[in-house]
XYZ file of C-alpha atoms in Angstrom:
730
model
C -42.572 19.498 37.830
C -42.835 15.777 38.431
C -44.710 13.388 36.161
C -47.482 13.082 38.822
C -47.760 16.876 39.136
C -48.106 17.156 35.327
C -50.842 14.483 35.331
C -52.774 16.299 38.048
C -52.436 19.586 36.191
C -53.805 18.058 32.997
C -56.756 16.495 34.830
C -57.489 19.823 36.441
C -57.814 21.398 33.006
C -60.549 18.939 32.107
C -58.499 16.373 30.184
C -58.685 12.690 31.150
C -55.352 11.013 31.738
C -54.617 7.691 30.104
C -51.870 5.317 31.116
C -49.936 3.168 28.651
C -47.207 0.593 29.098
C -44.200 0.847 26.780
C -40.887 -0.842 26.065
C -38.092 1.702 25.971
C -34.349 2.220 25.686
C -32.975 2.268 29.210
C -29.229 2.445 28.644
C -26.620 2.422 25.940
C -23.317 0.811 25.221
C -22.306 -2.781 24.831
C -24.547 -3.869 27.719
C -27.717 -2.004 26.734
C -30.906 -3.520 28.115
C -34.606 -2.928 27.867
C -36.716 -1.714 30.766
C -40.459 -1.314 31.246
C -41.884 2.127 32.001
C -45.361 3.560 32.607
C -45.930 6.908 30.885
C -48.982 9.221 31.197
C -50.275 11.189 28.233
C -53.301 13.511 27.952
C -56.410 12.335 26.168
C -55.786 15.066 23.584
C -52.646 13.213 22.499
C -52.726 11.435 19.134
C -53.275 7.723 19.635
C -50.458 5.517 18.238
C -52.815 3.787 15.830
C -54.251 7.001 14.432
C -53.536 7.941 10.836
C -51.729 11.094 9.745
C -51.756 13.126 6.574
C -49.030 11.937 4.153
C -45.954 13.992 3.463
C -44.483 14.381 6.953
C -40.701 14.359 6.700
C -37.469 16.057 7.696
C -35.233 14.590 4.962
C -32.287 16.925 4.302
C -32.013 18.805 1.040
C -30.014 17.102 -1.724
C -27.625 19.724 -3.125
C -28.016 19.581 -6.930
C -24.518 20.998 -7.329
C -23.088 17.700 -6.115
C -23.145 15.227 -9.012
C -24.538 11.855 -8.053
C -22.890 9.304 -10.338
C -21.757 5.725 -10.107
C -24.374 4.711 -7.539
C -27.306 3.527 -9.651
C -26.502 -0.115 -9.018
C -26.393 0.476 -5.247
C -29.722 2.341 -5.397
C -31.265 -0.509 -7.343
C -30.022 -2.985 -4.743
C -31.575 -0.959 -1.926
C -34.883 -0.802 -3.783
C -34.933 -4.514 -4.551
C -34.222 -5.488 -0.944
C -36.774 -3.016 0.396
C -39.510 -4.624 -1.719
C -38.656 -8.158 -0.622
C -40.886 -9.901 1.890
C -39.694 -9.470 5.468
C -40.945 -10.575 8.854
C -41.128 -7.389 10.834
C -39.440 -4.167 9.712
C -37.270 -3.942 6.615
C -33.862 -3.040 8.045
C -31.114 -2.236 5.552
C -27.564 -1.266 6.384
C -25.233 0.867 4.245
C -21.704 0.595 5.575
C -18.342 1.826 4.377
C -15.420 4.181 4.858
C -16.072 7.668 6.199
C -16.646 9.980 3.235
C -17.585 7.203 0.794
C -21.134 8.536 0.353
C -23.303 6.396 2.650
C -25.492 9.283 3.785
C -25.708 10.628 0.241
C -26.935 7.257 -1.011
C -29.564 7.098 1.738
C -30.603 10.672 0.959
C -31.091 9.965 -2.746
C -33.039 6.800 -1.965
C -35.356 8.784 0.304
C -35.951 11.488 -2.325
C -36.324 9.092 -5.244
C -39.003 7.047 -3.423
C -40.789 9.864 -1.628
C -44.176 8.842 -3.015
C -43.926 5.372 -1.470
C -43.883 6.588 2.136
C -46.434 8.527 4.124
C -43.623 9.593 6.470
C -39.876 9.961 5.962
C -37.776 10.748 9.013
C -34.014 11.299 9.331
C -32.199 10.822 12.655
C -28.496 11.394 13.260
C -27.833 8.303 15.370
C -24.235 8.684 16.521
C -25.154 8.486 20.226
C -28.025 7.283 22.447
C -28.959 10.887 23.144
C -29.206 11.768 19.443
C -31.389 8.698 18.778
C -33.736 9.652 21.617
C -33.799 13.283 20.484
C -34.647 12.314 16.916
C -37.507 10.105 18.048
C -38.817 12.857 20.323
C -38.727 15.334 17.423
C -40.799 12.865 15.410
C -43.413 12.735 18.188
C -43.482 16.533 18.440
C -43.968 16.821 14.661
C -46.826 14.322 14.679
C -48.500 15.934 17.685
C -47.415 19.521 18.394
C -49.276 19.385 21.717
C -46.542 17.116 23.052
C -43.988 19.925 22.921
C -45.531 21.596 25.964
C -47.057 18.656 27.782
C -44.696 15.679 27.455
C -41.057 15.147 28.369
C -38.682 14.348 25.519
C -38.015 10.905 26.977
C -41.724 10.106 27.040
C -42.172 11.512 23.536
C -39.408 9.232 22.243
C -41.146 6.188 23.703
C -44.416 7.281 22.180
C -42.723 7.618 18.742
C -41.487 4.032 19.010
C -45.045 2.862 19.701
C -46.373 4.920 16.823
C -43.820 3.390 14.414
C -44.836 -0.061 15.667
C -48.475 0.617 14.826
C -48.094 2.289 11.409
C -46.892 0.990 8.006
C -45.390 2.754 4.974
C -42.773 4.916 6.599
C -39.027 5.377 6.119
C -36.735 5.927 9.088
C -33.082 6.771 8.295
C -30.672 6.197 11.180
C -27.592 8.023 9.943
C -24.015 7.554 11.135
C -24.664 4.844 13.711
C -21.537 4.603 15.840
C -22.449 1.626 18.011
C -25.044 -1.071 17.279
C -26.111 -0.974 20.905
C -27.504 2.546 20.339
C -30.206 1.280 17.966
C -30.577 -2.409 18.824
C -33.472 -1.911 21.308
C -35.331 0.168 18.705
C -34.916 -2.468 15.993
C -36.269 -5.184 18.296
C -39.723 -3.621 18.207
C -42.486 -5.035 16.012
C -42.505 -2.619 13.085
C -43.758 -2.788 9.527
C -41.861 0.145 8.039
C -38.483 0.623 6.396
C -35.360 1.366 8.492
C -32.241 2.454 6.622
C -29.023 2.488 8.668
C -25.761 4.139 7.597
C -22.626 3.308 9.541
C -18.865 2.985 9.379
C -19.162 -0.158 11.461
C -19.852 -3.801 10.737
C -22.978 -4.017 12.869
C -23.432 -7.757 12.510
C -21.453 -9.818 10.000
C -18.768 -8.377 7.704
C -20.760 -9.586 4.685
C -24.121 -8.207 5.827
C -25.880 -5.202 4.322
C -24.652 -3.069 1.461
C -20.927 -2.311 1.609
C -20.489 0.905 -0.374
C -17.213 0.917 -2.267
C -15.195 3.765 -3.757
C -16.133 5.190 -7.132
C -14.431 3.744 -10.174
C -11.925 5.685 -12.277
C -14.403 6.965 -14.858
C -17.058 8.139 -12.384
C -14.456 9.811 -10.146
C -13.155 11.857 -13.064
C -16.763 12.622 -14.063
C -17.447 14.102 -10.604
C -14.462 16.455 -10.829
C -15.297 17.462 -14.380
C -18.950 18.120 -13.528
C -18.026 20.252 -10.518
C -15.331 22.336 -12.194
C -16.026 22.205 -15.902
C -12.443 21.029 -16.466
C -11.328 17.565 -17.515
C -7.567 18.115 -17.677
C -5.853 16.177 -14.853
C -9.264 14.988 -13.592
C -8.365 11.302 -13.799
C -4.972 11.846 -12.187
C -6.400 13.928 -9.347
C -9.199 11.405 -8.801
C -6.601 8.668 -8.404
C -4.590 10.787 -5.958
C -7.759 11.360 -3.916
C -8.397 7.633 -3.866
C -11.787 7.968 -5.633
C -13.390 9.014 -2.324
C -16.610 10.968 -3.085
C -16.281 13.443 -0.212
C -12.694 14.276 -1.168
C -13.682 14.677 -4.821
C -16.493 17.086 -3.917
C -14.290 19.158 -1.636
C -11.512 19.334 -4.208
C -13.920 20.372 -6.948
C -15.576 23.046 -4.786
C -12.162 24.379 -3.715
C -11.015 24.689 -7.319
C -14.207 26.540 -8.294
C -14.085 28.956 -5.362
C -10.390 29.762 -5.782
C -10.690 29.987 -9.590
C -7.910 27.422 -9.749
C -7.220 24.349 -11.843
C -7.327 20.636 -11.176
C -3.636 20.329 -12.043
C -2.785 23.108 -9.570
C -4.747 21.370 -6.826
C -3.005 18.106 -7.677
C 0.425 19.728 -7.366
C -0.428 21.204 -3.969
C -1.896 17.911 -2.827
C 1.358 16.121 -3.606
C 3.627 18.677 -1.980
C 1.610 19.713 1.084
C -1.562 17.631 1.498
C -2.291 18.417 5.149
C -3.969 21.850 4.717
C -6.092 20.653 1.793
C -7.381 17.645 3.730
C -8.465 19.973 6.551
C -10.120 22.559 4.277
C -13.777 22.754 3.271
C -15.258 25.172 0.718
C -16.478 28.560 1.926
C -19.775 28.075 3.720
C -19.222 24.345 4.170
C -19.378 22.429 7.425
C -15.859 22.229 8.954
C -16.835 18.908 10.502
C -17.143 17.500 6.984
C -13.483 18.078 6.109
C -11.822 14.826 5.089
C -9.234 15.046 7.851
C -11.873 15.912 10.459
C -14.264 13.039 9.744
C -11.417 10.557 9.949
C -10.075 12.256 13.071
C -13.356 11.530 14.844
C -13.210 7.886 13.772
C -9.592 7.534 14.867
C -10.443 9.011 18.263
C -13.198 6.449 18.740
C -10.845 3.602 17.832
C -8.024 4.908 20.004
C -10.285 4.949 23.044
C -10.847 1.225 22.542
C -7.328 0.177 21.459
C -4.441 2.684 21.174
C -2.238 0.099 19.411
C -4.734 -0.146 16.554
C -4.278 3.535 15.658
C -0.509 3.244 16.065
C -0.579 0.353 13.609
C -2.507 2.519 11.115
C 0.117 5.249 11.385
C 2.853 2.727 10.538
C 1.150 1.206 7.498
C 0.467 4.747 6.264
C 4.016 4.512 4.863
C 3.319 1.274 2.982
C 1.534 0.857 -0.331
C -2.222 0.992 0.319
C -3.112 -2.479 -0.927
C -2.186 -6.061 -0.046
C -0.034 -5.585 3.052
C 0.790 -9.144 4.217
C -0.710 -9.869 7.623
C 2.188 -12.078 8.649
C 4.548 -9.081 8.904
C 2.205 -7.417 11.376
C 3.394 -8.198 14.842
C 4.374 -6.553 18.070
C 6.687 -8.173 20.583
C 4.633 -6.743 23.440
C 1.257 -7.916 22.103
C -0.270 -11.356 21.985
C -1.288 -12.433 18.445
C -4.870 -12.630 19.661
C -4.681 -8.950 20.683
C -3.297 -8.068 17.252
C -6.166 -9.887 15.544
C -8.624 -8.130 17.825
C -7.150 -4.733 16.909
C -7.326 -5.519 13.197
C -10.922 -6.618 13.609
C -11.715 -3.333 15.352
C -10.161 -1.314 12.506
C -12.060 -3.372 9.967
C -15.321 -2.862 11.819
C -14.830 0.914 11.462
C -14.091 0.465 7.723
C -10.623 1.945 8.221
C -9.011 -1.126 6.676
C -10.060 -3.942 4.398
C -9.160 -7.242 5.983
C -8.722 -10.624 4.326
C -7.229 -13.803 5.829
C -3.853 -12.888 4.286
C -3.721 -9.136 3.708
C -4.624 -5.678 4.979
C -5.501 -2.712 2.748
C -6.007 0.946 3.656
C -7.336 3.916 1.696
C -4.550 6.040 0.183
C -6.175 9.295 1.325
C -6.411 8.038 4.905
C -2.704 7.238 4.631
C -2.038 10.814 3.564
C -4.008 12.205 6.515
C -2.155 9.920 8.929
C 1.247 10.860 7.516
C 0.417 14.547 7.782
C -0.381 14.045 11.467
C 2.770 12.019 12.105
C 5.129 14.484 10.412
C 4.212 17.149 12.951
C 5.711 14.947 15.676
C 8.970 14.096 13.890
C 11.933 13.274 16.110
C 15.576 14.164 15.578
C 17.570 11.000 14.845
C 21.368 10.915 14.755
C 22.937 8.876 11.960
C 26.614 8.043 12.455
C 29.176 7.496 9.715
C 30.673 4.385 11.324
C 30.279 2.336 14.514
C 33.503 3.964 15.680
C 31.868 7.394 15.343
C 28.965 6.224 17.488
C 31.421 5.028 20.140
C 33.255 8.368 20.039
C 29.961 10.247 20.479
C 29.536 8.563 23.884
C 33.072 9.402 24.957
C 33.704 11.670 27.924
C 36.673 13.202 26.088
C 35.709 16.375 24.187
C 38.401 15.933 21.541
C 37.066 12.464 20.653
C 33.510 13.772 20.383
C 34.714 16.489 17.991
C 35.960 13.780 15.594
C 32.509 12.276 15.174
C 30.934 12.318 11.702
C 27.177 12.254 11.955
C 24.007 13.684 10.488
C 20.774 14.673 12.163
C 17.656 13.423 10.422
C 14.128 14.360 11.411
C 11.680 11.500 10.989
C 8.583 10.310 12.805
C 8.647 7.121 14.841
C 6.038 5.582 12.525
C 8.209 6.024 9.423
C 11.185 4.509 11.216
C 9.040 1.606 12.424
C 7.847 0.935 8.865
C 11.443 0.853 7.676
C 12.439 -1.459 10.518
C 9.693 -3.952 9.637
C 10.626 -4.048 5.962
C 14.355 -4.297 6.678
C 13.684 -7.272 8.939
C 11.663 -9.141 6.332
C 13.767 -8.129 3.314
C 17.410 -8.747 4.264
C 19.989 -8.073 1.557
C 21.247 -11.686 1.588
C 17.816 -12.830 0.345
C 17.494 -10.271 -2.449
C 18.813 -12.519 -5.230
C 17.525 -15.848 -3.940
C 14.653 -17.177 -6.110
C 13.246 -19.029 -3.103
C 12.656 -15.648 -1.473
C 11.238 -13.912 -4.547
C 7.577 -14.551 -3.594
C 8.209 -12.628 -0.392
C 9.909 -9.879 -2.382
C 6.997 -9.656 -4.800
C 4.647 -9.158 -1.853
C 6.749 -6.546 -0.047
C 8.565 -4.670 -2.823
C 5.633 -2.271 -3.464
C 5.670 -1.342 0.218
C 9.424 -0.685 0.260
C 9.091 1.541 -2.785
C 6.137 3.366 -1.188
C 8.258 4.052 1.907
C 11.096 5.432 -0.237
C 8.625 7.662 -2.101
C 7.485 9.246 1.186
C 11.015 9.792 2.552
C 12.958 12.983 1.997
C 16.498 12.794 0.666
C 18.098 13.003 4.106
C 15.696 10.361 5.496
C 17.082 7.783 3.063
C 20.041 7.552 5.445
C 17.713 5.763 7.864
C 17.246 2.787 5.509
C 20.651 1.915 3.948
C 20.238 -1.860 4.275
C 16.717 -1.805 2.843
C 17.788 0.386 -0.077
C 20.736 -1.874 -0.858
C 18.557 -4.981 -0.691
C 15.903 -3.396 -2.907
C 18.452 -2.413 -5.561
C 19.993 -5.888 -5.482
C 16.611 -7.553 -5.902
C 15.537 -5.278 -8.747
C 18.808 -6.046 -10.538
C 18.160 -9.769 -10.117
C 14.898 -9.192 -11.973
C 16.643 -7.299 -14.783
C 14.997 -4.057 -13.610
C 18.151 -1.949 -13.514
C 16.440 1.270 -14.607
C 14.020 0.935 -11.691
C 16.874 0.249 -9.275
C 19.072 3.138 -10.369
C 17.238 6.035 -8.602
C 17.417 4.225 -5.254
C 21.134 3.500 -5.579
C 21.852 7.057 -6.757
C 19.911 8.551 -3.839
C 21.684 6.328 -1.321
C 25.055 7.423 -2.686
C 24.020 11.083 -2.722
C 22.768 10.935 0.868
C 25.976 9.196 1.960
C 28.102 11.851 0.258
C 26.217 14.516 2.175
C 27.017 12.749 5.439
C 30.664 11.882 4.808
C 31.681 14.246 2.034
C 32.145 13.029 -1.571
C 35.898 12.549 -1.118
C 35.750 10.868 2.281
C 33.442 7.897 1.863
C 34.337 5.091 4.305
C 35.278 1.634 2.953
C 32.002 0.043 4.044
C 30.246 2.018 1.277
C 32.188 0.207 -1.446
C 29.249 -2.219 -2.038
C 26.970 0.745 -2.761
C 29.402 2.005 -5.391
C 29.761 -1.511 -6.799
C 25.999 -1.879 -6.988
C 25.608 1.400 -8.805
C 28.493 0.571 -11.148
C 26.815 -2.701 -12.157
C 23.497 -0.936 -12.711
C 25.079 1.602 -15.056
C 27.024 -1.140 -16.823
C 23.838 -3.166 -17.354
C 22.191 -0.059 -18.768
C 25.086 0.526 -21.168
C 26.523 3.602 -19.456
C 30.103 2.298 -19.355
C 31.934 5.581 -18.555
C 29.789 6.130 -15.443
C 30.141 2.457 -14.490
C 33.918 2.711 -14.853
C 34.055 5.821 -12.664
C 32.005 4.232 -9.883
C 33.920 0.943 -9.977
C 37.227 2.828 -9.752
C 35.957 4.704 -6.682
C 34.824 1.446 -5.051
C 38.192 -0.187 -5.658
C 40.003 2.846 -4.249
C 37.951 2.603 -1.040
C 38.956 -1.056 -0.662
C 42.631 -0.463 -1.444
C 44.742 -2.117 1.235
C 41.672 -3.693 2.854
C 42.060 -7.214 1.392
C 42.366 -8.787 4.833
C 39.424 -7.091 6.528
C 37.164 -6.378 3.530
C 38.006 -9.184 1.152
C 34.391 -9.621 -0.031
C 34.013 -5.906 -0.812
C 37.403 -5.881 -2.528
C 36.520 -8.911 -4.638
C 33.220 -7.303 -5.584
C 34.932 -4.058 -6.568
C 37.432 -5.947 -8.725
C 34.632 -7.873 -10.429
C 32.588 -4.732 -11.097
C 35.554 -2.920 -12.645
C 36.621 -5.974 -14.659
C 33.108 -6.345 -16.066
C 33.162 -2.725 -17.205
C 36.560 -3.251 -18.860
C 35.198 -6.258 -20.753
C 32.283 -4.214 -22.049
C 34.804 -1.625 -23.225
C 36.902 -4.302 -24.935
C 39.788 -3.999 -22.450
C 40.130 -7.745 -21.915
C 43.754 -7.712 -20.689
C 42.889 -5.206 -17.963
C 39.780 -7.213 -17.083
C 41.746 -10.465 -16.912
C 44.228 -8.999 -14.451
C 41.437 -7.818 -12.121
C 39.459 -11.061 -12.428
C 42.516 -13.140 -11.561
C 43.150 -11.032 -8.466
C 39.477 -11.444 -7.453
C 39.784 -15.236 -7.786
C 42.925 -15.285 -5.639
C 41.283 -13.215 -2.890
C 38.133 -15.371 -2.921
C 40.097 -18.614 -2.791
C 42.344 -17.362 0.014
C 39.549 -15.960 2.182
C 36.577 -18.251 1.523
C 37.777 -21.319 -0.369
C 35.412 -23.041 -2.781
C 32.309 -20.942 -2.124
C 29.775 -19.057 -4.254
C 32.095 -16.035 -4.057
C 34.811 -18.031 -5.797
C 32.333 -19.407 -8.330
C 31.336 -15.887 -9.387
C 34.968 -14.782 -9.626
C 35.867 -17.815 -11.750
C 32.872 -17.296 -14.029
C 33.966 -13.732 -14.739
C 37.540 -14.869 -15.268
C 36.291 -17.277 -17.942
C 34.560 -14.423 -19.768
C 37.783 -12.404 -19.857
C 39.736 -15.430 -21.177
C 37.108 -15.907 -23.869
C 37.432 -12.273 -24.890
C 41.128 -12.885 -25.453
C 40.440 -15.977 -27.566
C 41.803 -18.387 -24.953
C 38.856 -20.739 -25.399
C 40.321 -23.921 -23.880
C 41.216 -22.094 -20.680
C 37.825 -20.357 -20.660
C 36.044 -23.716 -20.875
C 38.007 -25.191 -17.953
C 37.258 -22.162 -15.800
C 33.543 -22.231 -16.762
C 33.312 -25.916 -15.833
C 35.023 -25.293 -12.506
C 32.724 -22.331 -11.729
C 29.632 -24.444 -12.424
C 30.937 -27.339 -10.333
C 31.533 -25.061 -7.331
C 28.152 -23.323 -7.557
C 26.306 -26.637 -7.851
C 28.099 -27.958 -4.765
C 27.606 -24.840 -2.628
C 24.211 -23.471 -3.728
C 20.682 -24.847 -4.090
C 20.000 -26.390 -7.491
C 17.552 -23.628 -8.449
C 19.871 -20.703 -7.794
C 20.426 -18.015 -10.404
C 24.231 -18.386 -10.110
C 23.919 -21.924 -11.454
C 21.851 -20.577 -14.337
C 24.466 -17.909 -15.121
C 27.250 -20.467 -15.042
C 25.280 -22.802 -17.320
C 24.829 -20.009 -19.849
C 28.555 -19.227 -19.718
C 29.403 -22.921 -20.178
C 27.106 -23.104 -23.224
C 28.967 -20.277 -24.957
C 32.380 -21.679 -23.956
C 31.511 -25.029 -25.548
C 30.175 -23.292 -28.638
C 33.436 -21.351 -29.042
C 35.221 -24.706 -29.373
C 32.546 -25.961 -31.834
C 31.516 -28.733 -29.457
C 27.946 -28.372 -30.716
C 26.315 -31.424 -29.155
C 27.643 -30.593 -25.692
C 26.735 -26.937 -26.188
C 23.198 -27.920 -27.119
C 22.833 -30.109 -24.011
C 24.122 -27.291 -21.814
C 21.869 -24.763 -23.572
C 18.800 -26.932 -23.135
C 19.612 -27.446 -19.460
C 20.059 -23.694 -19.081
C 16.703 -22.950 -20.715
C 14.985 -25.612 -18.634
C 16.491 -24.145 -15.466
C 15.564 -20.595 -16.514
C 11.938 -21.548 -17.142
C 11.826 -23.360 -13.803
C 13.544 -20.661 -11.735
C 12.417 -17.453 -13.421
C 8.992 -16.026 -14.170
C 7.882 -16.336 -17.780
C 8.306 -12.580 -18.235
C 11.714 -12.400 -16.545
C 14.142 -10.675 -18.950
C 17.031 -13.014 -18.080
C 15.029 -15.852 -19.591
C 15.734 -14.215 -22.939
C 19.475 -14.807 -22.436
C 19.005 -18.581 -22.254
C 16.676 -18.463 -25.263
C 19.079 -16.408 -27.341
C 22.041 -18.627 -26.432
C 20.156 -21.772 -27.471
C 19.142 -20.127 -30.734
C 22.814 -19.377 -31.469
C 23.709 -23.009 -30.720
C 21.105 -24.222 -33.235
C 22.353 -21.733 -35.804
C 25.977 -22.879 -35.456
C 24.708 -26.424 -36.035
C 23.015 -25.309 -39.240
C 19.488 -25.647 -37.784
C 18.341 -22.137 -38.726
C 14.635 -22.938 -39.036
C 14.642 -24.342 -35.508
C 16.623 -21.389 -34.176
C 14.425 -18.640 -35.660
C 11.321 -18.880 -33.402
C 13.530 -19.211 -30.301
C 15.499 -16.090 -31.234
C 12.284 -14.185 -32.013
C 10.864 -15.123 -28.615
C 14.056 -13.868 -26.956
C 13.820 -10.502 -28.708
C 10.124 -10.036 -27.943
C 10.702 -10.841 -24.272
C 13.652 -8.499 -23.794
C 12.004 -5.650 -25.725
C 8.865 -5.973 -23.604
C 10.668 -6.151 -20.259
C 13.876 -4.154 -20.812
C 13.145 -1.894 -23.740
C 14.637 -1.735 -27.250
C 17.903 -0.026 -26.240
C 18.988 -2.278 -23.376
C 22.299 -4.127 -23.990
C 20.620 -7.525 -23.559
C 17.988 -6.577 -26.133
C 20.649 -5.354 -28.560
C 22.540 -8.652 -28.214
C 19.336 -10.614 -28.827
C 18.493 -8.511 -31.882
C 22.021 -9.051 -33.239
C 21.648 -12.825 -32.852
C 18.231 -12.775 -34.532
C 19.567 -10.730 -37.414
C 22.346 -13.293 -37.925
C 19.834 -16.142 -38.074
C 17.626 -14.319 -40.565
C 20.605 -13.499 -42.769
C 21.475 -17.196 -42.893
C 17.931 -18.055 -43.904
C 17.709 -15.286 -46.541
C 21.309 -14.665 -47.677
C 20.208 -12.386 -50.515
C 18.823 -9.778 -48.125
């Protein structure tokens, strides 16, 4: 039946037709516009300016089983803004990440202030059709006669006119996907209260109420209230990223399965995918954490596929403070990259600042679970020669290839490639590059935490660089697991007795870590293996050979085997001089040689070598390089051995000044310069002056390295000597 036929039918029944002109929503999308329509309603229809009995609403039920905590401040903000004077309707926006509780906040506001509104109406506004349907339902509720006499489209237009004519109502537009879907409605002259929930930034990023995650205490309170258990509540809340929806689903799952929070936490860490996709019995499958984000990701991917690909890559980084300057794509213009980041931010999938990007840890987990299902088989070859043999047409050459097959998703490999590019091993110990390391180290460690043992073979350069940097910060205990895993993965590929020579640096690195931690037998074993790999390779692998000699000599010195150490150090110096001349390599070799000479009591020779090492490093390295600092410390002790106190004090002061300039104030190696200077003052009889310096050295090394670290033990020994001089009777 046409509109004209309906009008004639109504007139025939005795009703008088009235015509009204209305502004309505004509289209949706980014180019929505407003058209003018003429609609015909029967005289029996309720006039837009007529009053209704209070209490009309369709607000959903608020489940009392779901604890509502940590949102009082947000509720108070909504109330305060709603009471403020506004020209036209009061329009408030609640935006935030999917699952953060936007709809729940709107729901509690509607129930808490039910007496302030004569009508409360809830519309799911994720599409133009749903907005129109919700408005039509409002018209049908206000005038049941419309349900049989008026088209839904006409009823929706009538509802808009009614809202324009009436005050004291609340309209909730929930889950707005696109601002264009509601913009024509909000342009009407209204005097009510419109509350919009959305994942999007509808106008400005700083507009409306941005609903954040729950804090630690409230997150744990939610889990405890749901399950009656507090054990592991805080830890599980952290793992779930303090996301309210995830907390509720986890709590309901634990209750229904008669499980424990710690059991859920263990499953979440080992196999998170199924838990993210699960809702409690009787729950809405569309409200599963993985599902609500899947819908958002689909919407973003339709606009910009690269944006979702970028999310899948940073899922392997730490969630917070990812530097924007490492985000690039050779095939994309920087403007396109910025546009993609803006799109992700507008959907609340990332938090964007001028310098960094952050992403929710639970979204990362969902993205990783999706990527792992598409893992590719990657071949890792033992040597470049093995890779060349693999491409040979000769079957017997292909049979000689040593390789491993590793399954890893493209996104994980891309994350490793980015970090390897920005964290090369040659920069790991350079103080000028430490700010970059501080920014990216958490992301490298997050990548390693997500990788299986065999997948570590994909990132050998990044692992080596990370271990080297951590050692430069005195964080040997933190570096050790990475070096151990790299060696273990390599042994699986090559066999423990068939490691190729190019892995000697890994063994050297691990030997130095164990030596710094005081495990001299293990350090000796690893250094011996490294030297054996380099045996006969002086010409081609002189740097690796020199490093292996230095690592083994250092272990011998710690074991008191100074003659053996001297022999190895001298050979290292000869190789460095022959292959590189007066370079930092030679400076390091000479510095270690001086330590071995000192251990043998050959102090004059040790001083000459220490001076030469410092001269070379100052000529070949930037002034603020840690090698210069090490050589200054060694020179201070060499001068002190010869009782040249004034010169030792000058060198010690220069070393401390350099340490405080180069190193952070909580860097453990700063304690070495402090302790050395304290010893210099003590040898000069200035015990009172030495005491506070020695105490500062001990406090620093205990705080950063622990009480049992060799550096701490040396500092404590020096402090004890100073105190005994001050109180000889003790």
